[in-house]
Coordinates of C-alpha atoms in Angstrom, one line a residue:
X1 CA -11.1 -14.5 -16.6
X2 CA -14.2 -15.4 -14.8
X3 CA -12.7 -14.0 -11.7
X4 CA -12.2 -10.6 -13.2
X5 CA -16.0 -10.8 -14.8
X6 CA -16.8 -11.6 -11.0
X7 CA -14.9 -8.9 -9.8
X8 CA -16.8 -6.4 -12.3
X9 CA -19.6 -6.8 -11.2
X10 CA -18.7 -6.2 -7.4
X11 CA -17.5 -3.1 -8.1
X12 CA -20.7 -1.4 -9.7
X13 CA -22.6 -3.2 -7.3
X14 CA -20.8 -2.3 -4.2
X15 CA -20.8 0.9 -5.4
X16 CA -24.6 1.4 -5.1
X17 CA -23.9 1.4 -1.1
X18 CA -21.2 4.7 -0.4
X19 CA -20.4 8.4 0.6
X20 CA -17.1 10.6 0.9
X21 CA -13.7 10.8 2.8
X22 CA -10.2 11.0 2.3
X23 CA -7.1 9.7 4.4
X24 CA -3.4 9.4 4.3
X25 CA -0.4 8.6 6.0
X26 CA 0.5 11.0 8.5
X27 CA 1.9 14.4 8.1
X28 CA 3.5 16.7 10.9
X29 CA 1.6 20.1 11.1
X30 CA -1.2 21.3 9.4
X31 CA -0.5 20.5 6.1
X32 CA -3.6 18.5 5.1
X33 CA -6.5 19.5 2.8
X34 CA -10.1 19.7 4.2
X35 CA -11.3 16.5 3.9
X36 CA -15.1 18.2 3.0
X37 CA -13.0 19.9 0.6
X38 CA -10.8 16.9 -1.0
X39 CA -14.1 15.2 -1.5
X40 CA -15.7 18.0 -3.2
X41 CA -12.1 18.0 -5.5
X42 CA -12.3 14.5 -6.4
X43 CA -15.7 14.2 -6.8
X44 CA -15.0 16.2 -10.1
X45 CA -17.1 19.7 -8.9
X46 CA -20.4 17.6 -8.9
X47 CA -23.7 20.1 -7.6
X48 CA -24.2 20.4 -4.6
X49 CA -28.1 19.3 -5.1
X50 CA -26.6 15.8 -6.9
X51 CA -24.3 14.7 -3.9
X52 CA -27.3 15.7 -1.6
X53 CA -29.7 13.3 -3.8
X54 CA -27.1 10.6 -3.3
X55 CA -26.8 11.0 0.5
X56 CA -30.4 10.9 1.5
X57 CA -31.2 7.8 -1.2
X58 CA -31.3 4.5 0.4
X59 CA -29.5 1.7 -0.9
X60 CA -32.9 0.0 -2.3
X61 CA -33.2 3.0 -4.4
X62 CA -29.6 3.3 -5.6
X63 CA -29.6 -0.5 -6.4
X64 CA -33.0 0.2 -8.4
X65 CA -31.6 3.2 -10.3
X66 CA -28.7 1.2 -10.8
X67 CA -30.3 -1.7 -12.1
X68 CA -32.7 0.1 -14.7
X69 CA -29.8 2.6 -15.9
X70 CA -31.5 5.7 -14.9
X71 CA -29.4 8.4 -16.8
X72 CA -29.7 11.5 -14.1
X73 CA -28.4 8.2 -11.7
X74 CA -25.3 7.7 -14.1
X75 CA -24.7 11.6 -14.2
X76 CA -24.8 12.2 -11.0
X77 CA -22.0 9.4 -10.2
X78 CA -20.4 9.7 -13.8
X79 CA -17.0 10.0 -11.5
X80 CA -17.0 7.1 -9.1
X81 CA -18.5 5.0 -11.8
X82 CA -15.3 5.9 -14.1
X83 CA -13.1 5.4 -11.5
X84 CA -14.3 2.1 -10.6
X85 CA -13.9 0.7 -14.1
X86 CA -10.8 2.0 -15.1
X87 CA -9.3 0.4 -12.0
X88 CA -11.7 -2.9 -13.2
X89 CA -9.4 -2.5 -16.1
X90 CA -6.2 -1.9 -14.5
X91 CA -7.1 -5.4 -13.1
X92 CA -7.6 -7.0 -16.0
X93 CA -4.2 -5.8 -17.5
X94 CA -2.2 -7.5 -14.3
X95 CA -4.2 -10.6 -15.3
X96 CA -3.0 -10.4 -19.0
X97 CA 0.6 -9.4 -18.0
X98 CA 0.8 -12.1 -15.6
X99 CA -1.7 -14.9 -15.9
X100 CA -1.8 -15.0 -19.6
X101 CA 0.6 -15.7 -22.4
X102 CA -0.9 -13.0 -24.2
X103 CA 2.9 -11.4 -23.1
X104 CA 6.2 -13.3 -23.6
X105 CA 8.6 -12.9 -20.4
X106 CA 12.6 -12.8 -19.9
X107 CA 15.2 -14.1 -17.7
X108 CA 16.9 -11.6 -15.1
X109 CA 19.7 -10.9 -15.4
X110 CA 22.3 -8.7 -12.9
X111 CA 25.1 -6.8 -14.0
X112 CA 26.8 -4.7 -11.5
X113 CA 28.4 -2.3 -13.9
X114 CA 24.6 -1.5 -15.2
X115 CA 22.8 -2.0 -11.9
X116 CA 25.5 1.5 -10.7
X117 CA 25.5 2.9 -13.8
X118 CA 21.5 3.9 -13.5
X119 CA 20.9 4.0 -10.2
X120 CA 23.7 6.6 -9.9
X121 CA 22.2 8.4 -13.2
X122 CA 18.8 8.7 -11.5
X123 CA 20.9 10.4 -8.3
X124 CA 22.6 13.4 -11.3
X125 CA 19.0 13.5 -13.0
X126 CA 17.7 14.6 -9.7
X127 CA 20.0 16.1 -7.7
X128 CA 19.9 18.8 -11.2
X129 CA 16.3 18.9 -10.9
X130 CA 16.4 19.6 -7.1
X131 CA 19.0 22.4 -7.8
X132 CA 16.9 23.8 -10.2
X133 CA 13.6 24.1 -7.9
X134 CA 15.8 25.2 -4.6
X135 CA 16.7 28.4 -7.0
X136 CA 13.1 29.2 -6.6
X137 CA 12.8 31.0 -3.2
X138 CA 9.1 30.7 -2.8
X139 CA 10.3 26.7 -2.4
X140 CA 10.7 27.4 0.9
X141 CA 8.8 27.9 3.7
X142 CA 8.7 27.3 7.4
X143 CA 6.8 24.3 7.0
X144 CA 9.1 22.8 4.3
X145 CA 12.4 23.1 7.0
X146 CA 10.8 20.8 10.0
X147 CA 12.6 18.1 10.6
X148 CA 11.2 14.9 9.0
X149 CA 8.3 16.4 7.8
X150 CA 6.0 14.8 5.0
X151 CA 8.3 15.6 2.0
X152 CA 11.3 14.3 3.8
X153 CA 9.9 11.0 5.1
X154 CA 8.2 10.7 1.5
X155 CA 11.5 11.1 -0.2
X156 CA 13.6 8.9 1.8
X157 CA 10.6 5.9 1.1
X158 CA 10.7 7.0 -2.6
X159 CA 14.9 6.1 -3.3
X160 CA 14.3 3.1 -1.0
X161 CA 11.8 2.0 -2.9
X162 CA 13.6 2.9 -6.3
X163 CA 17.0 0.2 -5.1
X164 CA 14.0 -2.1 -3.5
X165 CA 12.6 -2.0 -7.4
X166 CA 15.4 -2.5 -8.9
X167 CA 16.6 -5.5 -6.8
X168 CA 14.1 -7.4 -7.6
X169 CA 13.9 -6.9 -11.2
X170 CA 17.6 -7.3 -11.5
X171 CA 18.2 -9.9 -9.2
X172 CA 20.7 -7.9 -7.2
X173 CA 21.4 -10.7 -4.8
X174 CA 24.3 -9.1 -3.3
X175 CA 22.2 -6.1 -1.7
X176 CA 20.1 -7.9 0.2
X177 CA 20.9 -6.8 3.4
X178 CA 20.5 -3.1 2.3
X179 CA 17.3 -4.2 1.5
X180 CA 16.2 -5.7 4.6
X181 CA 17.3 -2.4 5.9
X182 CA 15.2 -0.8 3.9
X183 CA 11.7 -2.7 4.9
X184 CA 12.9 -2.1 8.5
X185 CA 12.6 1.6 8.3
X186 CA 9.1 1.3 6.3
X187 CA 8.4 -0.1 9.1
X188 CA 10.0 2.3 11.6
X189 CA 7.6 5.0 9.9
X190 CA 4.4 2.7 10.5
X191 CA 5.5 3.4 14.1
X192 CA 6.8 7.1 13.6
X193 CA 3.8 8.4 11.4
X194 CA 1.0 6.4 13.2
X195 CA 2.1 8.3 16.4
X196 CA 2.2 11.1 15.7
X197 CA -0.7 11.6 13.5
X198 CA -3.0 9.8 16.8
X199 CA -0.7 12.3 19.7
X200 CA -1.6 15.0 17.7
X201 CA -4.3 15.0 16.0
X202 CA -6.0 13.1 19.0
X203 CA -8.0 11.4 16.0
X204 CA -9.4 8.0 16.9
X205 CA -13.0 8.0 15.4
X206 CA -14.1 4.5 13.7
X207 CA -13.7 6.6 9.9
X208 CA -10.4 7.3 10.1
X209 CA -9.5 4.3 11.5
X210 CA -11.5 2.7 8.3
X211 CA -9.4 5.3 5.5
X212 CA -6.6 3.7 7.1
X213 CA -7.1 0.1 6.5
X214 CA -9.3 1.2 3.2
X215 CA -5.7 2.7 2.1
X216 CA -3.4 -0.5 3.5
X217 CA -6.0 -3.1 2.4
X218 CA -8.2 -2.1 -0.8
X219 CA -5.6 -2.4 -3.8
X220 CA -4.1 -5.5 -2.5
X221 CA -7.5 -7.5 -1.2
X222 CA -8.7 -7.4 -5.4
X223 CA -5.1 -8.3 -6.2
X224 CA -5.4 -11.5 -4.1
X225 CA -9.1 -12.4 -6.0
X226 CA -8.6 -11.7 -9.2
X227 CA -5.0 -13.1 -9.4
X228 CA -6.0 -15.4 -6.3
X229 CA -2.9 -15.4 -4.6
X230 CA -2.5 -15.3 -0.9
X231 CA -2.6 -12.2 1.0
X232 CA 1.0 -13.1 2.4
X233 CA 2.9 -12.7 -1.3
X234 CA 2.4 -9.3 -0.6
X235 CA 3.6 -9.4 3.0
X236 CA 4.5 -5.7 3.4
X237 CA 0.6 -5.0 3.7
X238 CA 0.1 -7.3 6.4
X239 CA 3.0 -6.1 8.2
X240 CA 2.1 -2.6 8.0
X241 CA -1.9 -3.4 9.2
X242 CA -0.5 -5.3 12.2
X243 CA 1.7 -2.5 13.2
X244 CA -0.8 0.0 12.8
X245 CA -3.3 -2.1 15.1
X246 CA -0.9 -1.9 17.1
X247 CA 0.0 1.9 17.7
X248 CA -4.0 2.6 17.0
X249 CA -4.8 0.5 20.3
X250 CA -1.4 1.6 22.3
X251 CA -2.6 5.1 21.9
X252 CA -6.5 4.8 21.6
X253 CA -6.7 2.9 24.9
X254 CA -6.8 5.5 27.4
X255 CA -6.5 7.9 25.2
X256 CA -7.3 11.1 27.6
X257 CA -4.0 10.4 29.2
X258 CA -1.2 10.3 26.8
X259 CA -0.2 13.4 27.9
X260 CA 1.0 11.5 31.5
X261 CA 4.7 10.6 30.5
X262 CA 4.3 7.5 33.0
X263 CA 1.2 6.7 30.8
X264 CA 2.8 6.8 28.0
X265 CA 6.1 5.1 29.5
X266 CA 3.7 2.5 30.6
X267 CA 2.1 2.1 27.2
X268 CA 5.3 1.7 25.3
X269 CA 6.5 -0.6 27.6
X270 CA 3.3 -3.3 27.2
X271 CA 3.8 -3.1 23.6
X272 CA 7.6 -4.4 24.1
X273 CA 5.6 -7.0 26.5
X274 CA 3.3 -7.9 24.3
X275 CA 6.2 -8.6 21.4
X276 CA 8.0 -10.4 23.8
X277 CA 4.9 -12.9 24.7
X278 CA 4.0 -13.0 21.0
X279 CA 7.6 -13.7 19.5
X280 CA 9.7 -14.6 21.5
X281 CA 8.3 -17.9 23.7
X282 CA 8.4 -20.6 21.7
X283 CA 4.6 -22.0 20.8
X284 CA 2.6 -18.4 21.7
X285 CA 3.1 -17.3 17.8
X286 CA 1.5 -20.9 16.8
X287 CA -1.4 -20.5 19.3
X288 CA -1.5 -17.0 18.5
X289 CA -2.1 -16.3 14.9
X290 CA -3.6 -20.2 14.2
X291 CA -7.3 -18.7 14.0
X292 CA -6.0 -16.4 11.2
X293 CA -4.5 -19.3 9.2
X294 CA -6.9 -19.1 6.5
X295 CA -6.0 -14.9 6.0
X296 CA -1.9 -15.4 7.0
X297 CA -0.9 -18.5 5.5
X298 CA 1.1 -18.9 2.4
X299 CA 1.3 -21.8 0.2
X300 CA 4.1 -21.6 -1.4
X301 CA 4.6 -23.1 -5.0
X302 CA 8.3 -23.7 -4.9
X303 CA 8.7 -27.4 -3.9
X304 CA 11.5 -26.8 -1.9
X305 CA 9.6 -25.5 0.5
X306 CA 6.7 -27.4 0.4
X307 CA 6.8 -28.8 3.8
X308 CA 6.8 -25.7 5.7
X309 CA 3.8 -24.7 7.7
X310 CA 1.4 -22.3 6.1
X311 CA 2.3 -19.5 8.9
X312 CA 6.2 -20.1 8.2
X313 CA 6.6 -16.9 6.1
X314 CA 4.4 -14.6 8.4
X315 CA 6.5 -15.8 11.2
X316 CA 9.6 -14.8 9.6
X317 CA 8.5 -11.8 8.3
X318 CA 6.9 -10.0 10.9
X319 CA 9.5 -11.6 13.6
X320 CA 12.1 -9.9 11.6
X321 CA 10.8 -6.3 12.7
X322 CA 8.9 -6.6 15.5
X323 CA 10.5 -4.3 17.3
X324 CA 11.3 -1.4 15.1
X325 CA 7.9 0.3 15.1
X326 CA 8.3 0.6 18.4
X327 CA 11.2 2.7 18.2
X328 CA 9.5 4.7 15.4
X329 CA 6.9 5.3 18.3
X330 CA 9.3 6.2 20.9
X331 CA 10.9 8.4 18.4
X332 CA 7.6 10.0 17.5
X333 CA 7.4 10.8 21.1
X334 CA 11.2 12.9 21.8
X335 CA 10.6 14.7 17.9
X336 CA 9.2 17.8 19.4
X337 CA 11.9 18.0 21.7
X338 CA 14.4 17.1 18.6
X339 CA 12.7 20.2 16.8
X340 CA 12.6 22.6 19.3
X341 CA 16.6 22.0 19.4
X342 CA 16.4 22.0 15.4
X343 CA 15.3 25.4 16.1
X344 CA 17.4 27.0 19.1
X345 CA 20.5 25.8 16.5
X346 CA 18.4 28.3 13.7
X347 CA 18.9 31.0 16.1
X348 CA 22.2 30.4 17.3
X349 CA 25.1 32.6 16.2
X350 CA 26.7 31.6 12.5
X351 CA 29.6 30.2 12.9
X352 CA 28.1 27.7 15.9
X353 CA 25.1 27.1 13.3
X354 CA 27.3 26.5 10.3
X355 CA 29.7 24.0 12.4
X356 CA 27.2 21.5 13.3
X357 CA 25.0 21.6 10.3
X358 CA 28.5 20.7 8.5
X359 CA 29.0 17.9 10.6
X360 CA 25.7 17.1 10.3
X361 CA 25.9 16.7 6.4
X362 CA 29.1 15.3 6.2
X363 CA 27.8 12.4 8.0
X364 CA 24.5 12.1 6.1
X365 CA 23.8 11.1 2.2
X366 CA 22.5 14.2 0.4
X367 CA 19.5 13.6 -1.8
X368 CA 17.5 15.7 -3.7
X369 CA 13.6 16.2 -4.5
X370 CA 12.7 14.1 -7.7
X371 CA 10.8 11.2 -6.1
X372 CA 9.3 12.9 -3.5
X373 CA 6.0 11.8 -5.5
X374 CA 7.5 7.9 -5.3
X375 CA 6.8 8.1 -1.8
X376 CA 3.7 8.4 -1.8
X377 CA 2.8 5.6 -3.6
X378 CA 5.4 2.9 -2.7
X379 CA 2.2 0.4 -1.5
X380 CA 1.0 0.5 -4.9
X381 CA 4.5 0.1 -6.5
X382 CA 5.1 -2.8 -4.1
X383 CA 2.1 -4.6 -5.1
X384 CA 2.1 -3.5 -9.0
X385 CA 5.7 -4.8 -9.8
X386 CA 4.5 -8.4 -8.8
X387 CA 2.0 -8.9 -12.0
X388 CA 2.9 -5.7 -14.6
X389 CA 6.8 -5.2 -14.2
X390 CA 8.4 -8.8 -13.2
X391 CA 6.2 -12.1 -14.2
X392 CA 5.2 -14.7 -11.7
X393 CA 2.7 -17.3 -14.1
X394 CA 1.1 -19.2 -11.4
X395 CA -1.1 -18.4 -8.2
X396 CA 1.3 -17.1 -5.0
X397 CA 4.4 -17.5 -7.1
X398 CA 7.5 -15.4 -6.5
X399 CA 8.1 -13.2 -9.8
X400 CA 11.3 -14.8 -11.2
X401 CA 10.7 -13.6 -14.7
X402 CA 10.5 -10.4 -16.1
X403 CA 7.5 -9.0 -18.1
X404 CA 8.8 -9.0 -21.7
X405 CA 6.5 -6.5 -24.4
X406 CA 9.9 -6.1 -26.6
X407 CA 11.5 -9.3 -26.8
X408 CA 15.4 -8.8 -27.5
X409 CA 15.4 -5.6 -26.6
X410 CA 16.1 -5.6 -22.7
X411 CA 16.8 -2.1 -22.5
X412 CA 14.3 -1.0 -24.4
X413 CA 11.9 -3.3 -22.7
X414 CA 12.8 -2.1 -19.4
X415 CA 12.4 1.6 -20.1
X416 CA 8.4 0.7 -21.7
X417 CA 7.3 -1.9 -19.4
X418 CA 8.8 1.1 -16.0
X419 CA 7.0 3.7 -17.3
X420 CA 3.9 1.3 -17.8
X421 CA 4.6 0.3 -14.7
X422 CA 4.7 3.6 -12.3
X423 CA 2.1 5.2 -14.9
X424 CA 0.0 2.3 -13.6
X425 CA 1.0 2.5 -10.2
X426 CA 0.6 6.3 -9.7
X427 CA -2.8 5.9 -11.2
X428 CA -3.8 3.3 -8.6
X429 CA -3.2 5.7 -5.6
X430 CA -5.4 8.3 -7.0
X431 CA -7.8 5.7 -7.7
X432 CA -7.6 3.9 -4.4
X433 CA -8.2 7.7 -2.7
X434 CA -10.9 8.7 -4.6
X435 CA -13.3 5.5 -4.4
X436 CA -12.4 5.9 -0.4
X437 CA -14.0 8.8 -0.7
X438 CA -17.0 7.5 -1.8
X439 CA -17.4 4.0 0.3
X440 CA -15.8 5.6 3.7
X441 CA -18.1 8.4 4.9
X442 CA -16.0 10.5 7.5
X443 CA -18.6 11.5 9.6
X444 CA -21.6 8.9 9.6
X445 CA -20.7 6.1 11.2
X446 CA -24.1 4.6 10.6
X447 CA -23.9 4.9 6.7
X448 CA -20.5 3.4 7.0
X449 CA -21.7 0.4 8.9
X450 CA -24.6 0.0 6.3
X451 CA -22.0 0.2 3.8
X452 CA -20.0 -2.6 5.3
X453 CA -23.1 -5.1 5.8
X454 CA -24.0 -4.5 2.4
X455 CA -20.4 -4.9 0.5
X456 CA -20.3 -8.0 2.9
X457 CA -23.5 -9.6 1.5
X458 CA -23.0 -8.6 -1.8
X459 CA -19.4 -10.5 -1.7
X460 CA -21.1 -13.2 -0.3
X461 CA -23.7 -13.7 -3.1
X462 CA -21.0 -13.1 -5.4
X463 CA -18.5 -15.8 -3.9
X464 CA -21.5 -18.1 -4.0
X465 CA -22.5 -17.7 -7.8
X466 CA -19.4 -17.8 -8.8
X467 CA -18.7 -20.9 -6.4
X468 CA -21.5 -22.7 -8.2
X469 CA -20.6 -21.6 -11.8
X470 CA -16.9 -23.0 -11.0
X471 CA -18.3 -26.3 -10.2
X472 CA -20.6 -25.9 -13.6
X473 CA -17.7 -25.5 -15.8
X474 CA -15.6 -28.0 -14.0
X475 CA -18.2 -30.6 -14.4
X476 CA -18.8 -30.0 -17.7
X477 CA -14.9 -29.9 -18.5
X478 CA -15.1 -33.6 -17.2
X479 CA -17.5 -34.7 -18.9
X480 CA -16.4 -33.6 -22.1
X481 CA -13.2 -35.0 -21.5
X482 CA -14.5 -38.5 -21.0
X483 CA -16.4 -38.6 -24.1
X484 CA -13.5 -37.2 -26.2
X485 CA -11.7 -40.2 -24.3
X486 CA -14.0 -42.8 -25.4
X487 CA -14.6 -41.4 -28.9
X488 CA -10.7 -41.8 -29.4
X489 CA -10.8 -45.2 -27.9
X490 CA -13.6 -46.6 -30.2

């Protein structure tokens, strides 16, 4: 528990140091909120006069007001300060669930018949619901028939996600290759989303490249200290920040000619180059990524694999798709040719239009508009079924039990501990967005750089005290243990 008490107290205090943004993952179109305006929403309709104060006091002052509990100080931030400790306390309910024995847990177990029967009554469920909303004509609208817009891209990650889920917490062994399938294409839309959101949007300033990595890294960088696991258990994150680099400095570099197709042809082929030099001759990877040991290695508890380097699993993970978000990018690229033929087919005659849309269906898996919402928040799902839905007991273990809060009830247990679960999970992304807001200003780079030096030295102090109270408690653990040795001995 210390950690979390450390953790605590970095939040409040980091807090003292912010200002507003928002960011997500990339959309086609116009369809994004002002961000002045999505800050102004999540900030809870706070005066105009109180967010002004906050801008224009230094950090000194904040940490003063802060530190003597000045009450217009606590009412003028009454919403960041709530969000910070309910997600202080969403923390502390992964370290119950999964450090703790507070909970009991429960062996997996897979059965096909039941694995089908739910995942197909999910598909009735919402296919009904999609009927239902489709009958509604204001449902659709220009925007909404683009081809892989936001709400299609968001759906197909959400009923990935929902067989990803449900492998792991049934042990679905035999699906495994659908699965690796699966984390190719979250991949593929690193790639896709990336570019498109930097061709367009010709966005490359140092905030939104911060909101990005804020949204990628936040959640899962307090995961890894409170539950101090490595940052590879969760290896989608790192996957997804390296890939994102990567399109970020393909397209930011030179960025005034991406509109030359050799530039771009150029581009796309140095980032095959640069995979092949990485990956693909033998000893580059080790030389490579051997500075970033201490962030990309994984110590794995299972003794079975105990003699495996530390950079083993990055190797393998990120070698298994190393290539796909490239294609995504290249993809990115031909999509507006791809819709402008989407749309010479709208006006073509009926029967010509109704032919090849037939074909076009037959061919595809029709899916419906339920977990649209899923989508959006399959990084915190990822990370959240690790500690509150399955049950891992030890630093970087791999979850092999499930969390149990009605024993002998499986079914029963799984339908609480779910909706927990994606309760929990949904609530994280709306957390995770609106403290973004606060610590990563969109457009002041200098208060974001003072906000980065101070959340840095603050860590720092923090690491250190907590460093020196570790080796308090561990001393005096000793020590009591050797007299309770020699009293028994006497």
């Amino acid at each position: 528990m210390f950690h979390v008490k450390i953790l605590c107290a970095c939040q409040y205090l980091t807090f003292l140091v912010s200002s507003h943004s928002d960011a997500n993952l990339v959309e086609l179109g116009n369809e994004t909120i002002k961000e002045d305006d999505r800050a102004i929403l999540l900030e809870g309709g706070l005066t105009k006069s109180a967010s002004a104060k906050f801008h224009s006091s230094s950090i000194k002052a904040n940490l003063i007001r802060f530190i003597t509990m000045d009450d217009s100080f606590l009412l003028e931030n009454r919403v960041t300060l709530r969000a910070m400790s309910e997600f202080g306390a969403i923390l502390v309910y992964f370290y119950i669930c999964d450090r703790t024995d507070f909970f009991s847990e429960s062996t997996k177990k897979y059965n096909r018949d039941l694995f089908l029967f739910l995942y197909i009554l999910l598909i009735i469920v919402s296919a009904m619901t999609s009927i239902k909303k489709h009958h509604d004509k204001s449902a659709f609208s220009a925007k909404s028939l683009l081809y892989l817009n936001r709400h299609q891209t968001e759906e197909w990650r959400g009923w990935m996600q929902v067989l990803f889920l449900m492998y792991h917490y049934f042990a679905a062994k035999e699906i495994y290759n659908a699965i690796r399938v699966f984390i190719a294409a979250y991949v593929w839309m690193t790639g896709f989303g990336n570019f498109s959101y930097y061709y367009i949007r010709k966005d490359f300033s140092l905030a939104r490249f911060t909101q990005m990595m804020w949204r990628l890294n936040f959640f899962v960088a307090f995961c890894c200290i409170v539950l101090n696991n490595d940052y590879m258990l969760y290896y989608i994150c790192p996957m997804h920040t390296l890939f994102t680099l990567m399109v970020y400095g393909a397209l930011g570099i030179f960025n005034k000619y991406n509109e030359v197709g050799s530039v771009m042809a150029v581009k796309i082929i140095t980032c095959f180059l640069v995979v092949i030099l990485i990956w693909e001759i033998p000893g580059v990877f080790d030389i490579f990524w051997s500075p970033l040991t201490f962030l990309l290695g994984y110590g794995d508890p299972d003794q079975s694999k105990a003699n495996f380097p530390r950079l083993h699993e990055w190797h393998f993970r990120s070698g298994l798709d190393r290539y796909i978000w490239i294609i995504g990018m290249i993809y990115a690229y031909y999509h507006p040719n791809v819709e402008k033929w989407m749309e010479k087919l709208e006006e073509s005659e009926t029967k010509r239009r109704l032919s090849i849309k037939t074909s076009i269906v037959a061919s595809s898996l029709v899916v419906s508009c339920i977990i649209l919402w899923l989508g959006k928040i399959t990084l915190e799902t990822y990370i959240s079924q690790f500690h509150i839905w399955l049950r891992s007991s030890v630093p970087n273990g791999q979850p092999k039990w499930l969390l149990c809060l009605i024993p002998d009830f499986p079914l029963l247990n799984f339908t609480l501990t779910t909706f927990i679960y994606l309760l929990i999970s949904y609530r994280l992304f709306e957390l995770t967005n609106s403290l973004k807001m606060v610590f990563v200003p969109t457009k002041d780079d200098r208060r974001l750089l003072y906000n980065f030096i101070a959340g840095a030295a603050i860590s720092l102090c923090l690491y250190c005290i907590s460093l020196i109270l570790l080796q308090i408690s561990q001393t005096l653990v000793r020590r009591l243990t050797f007299t309770a040795s020699r009293i028994v001995f006497v």
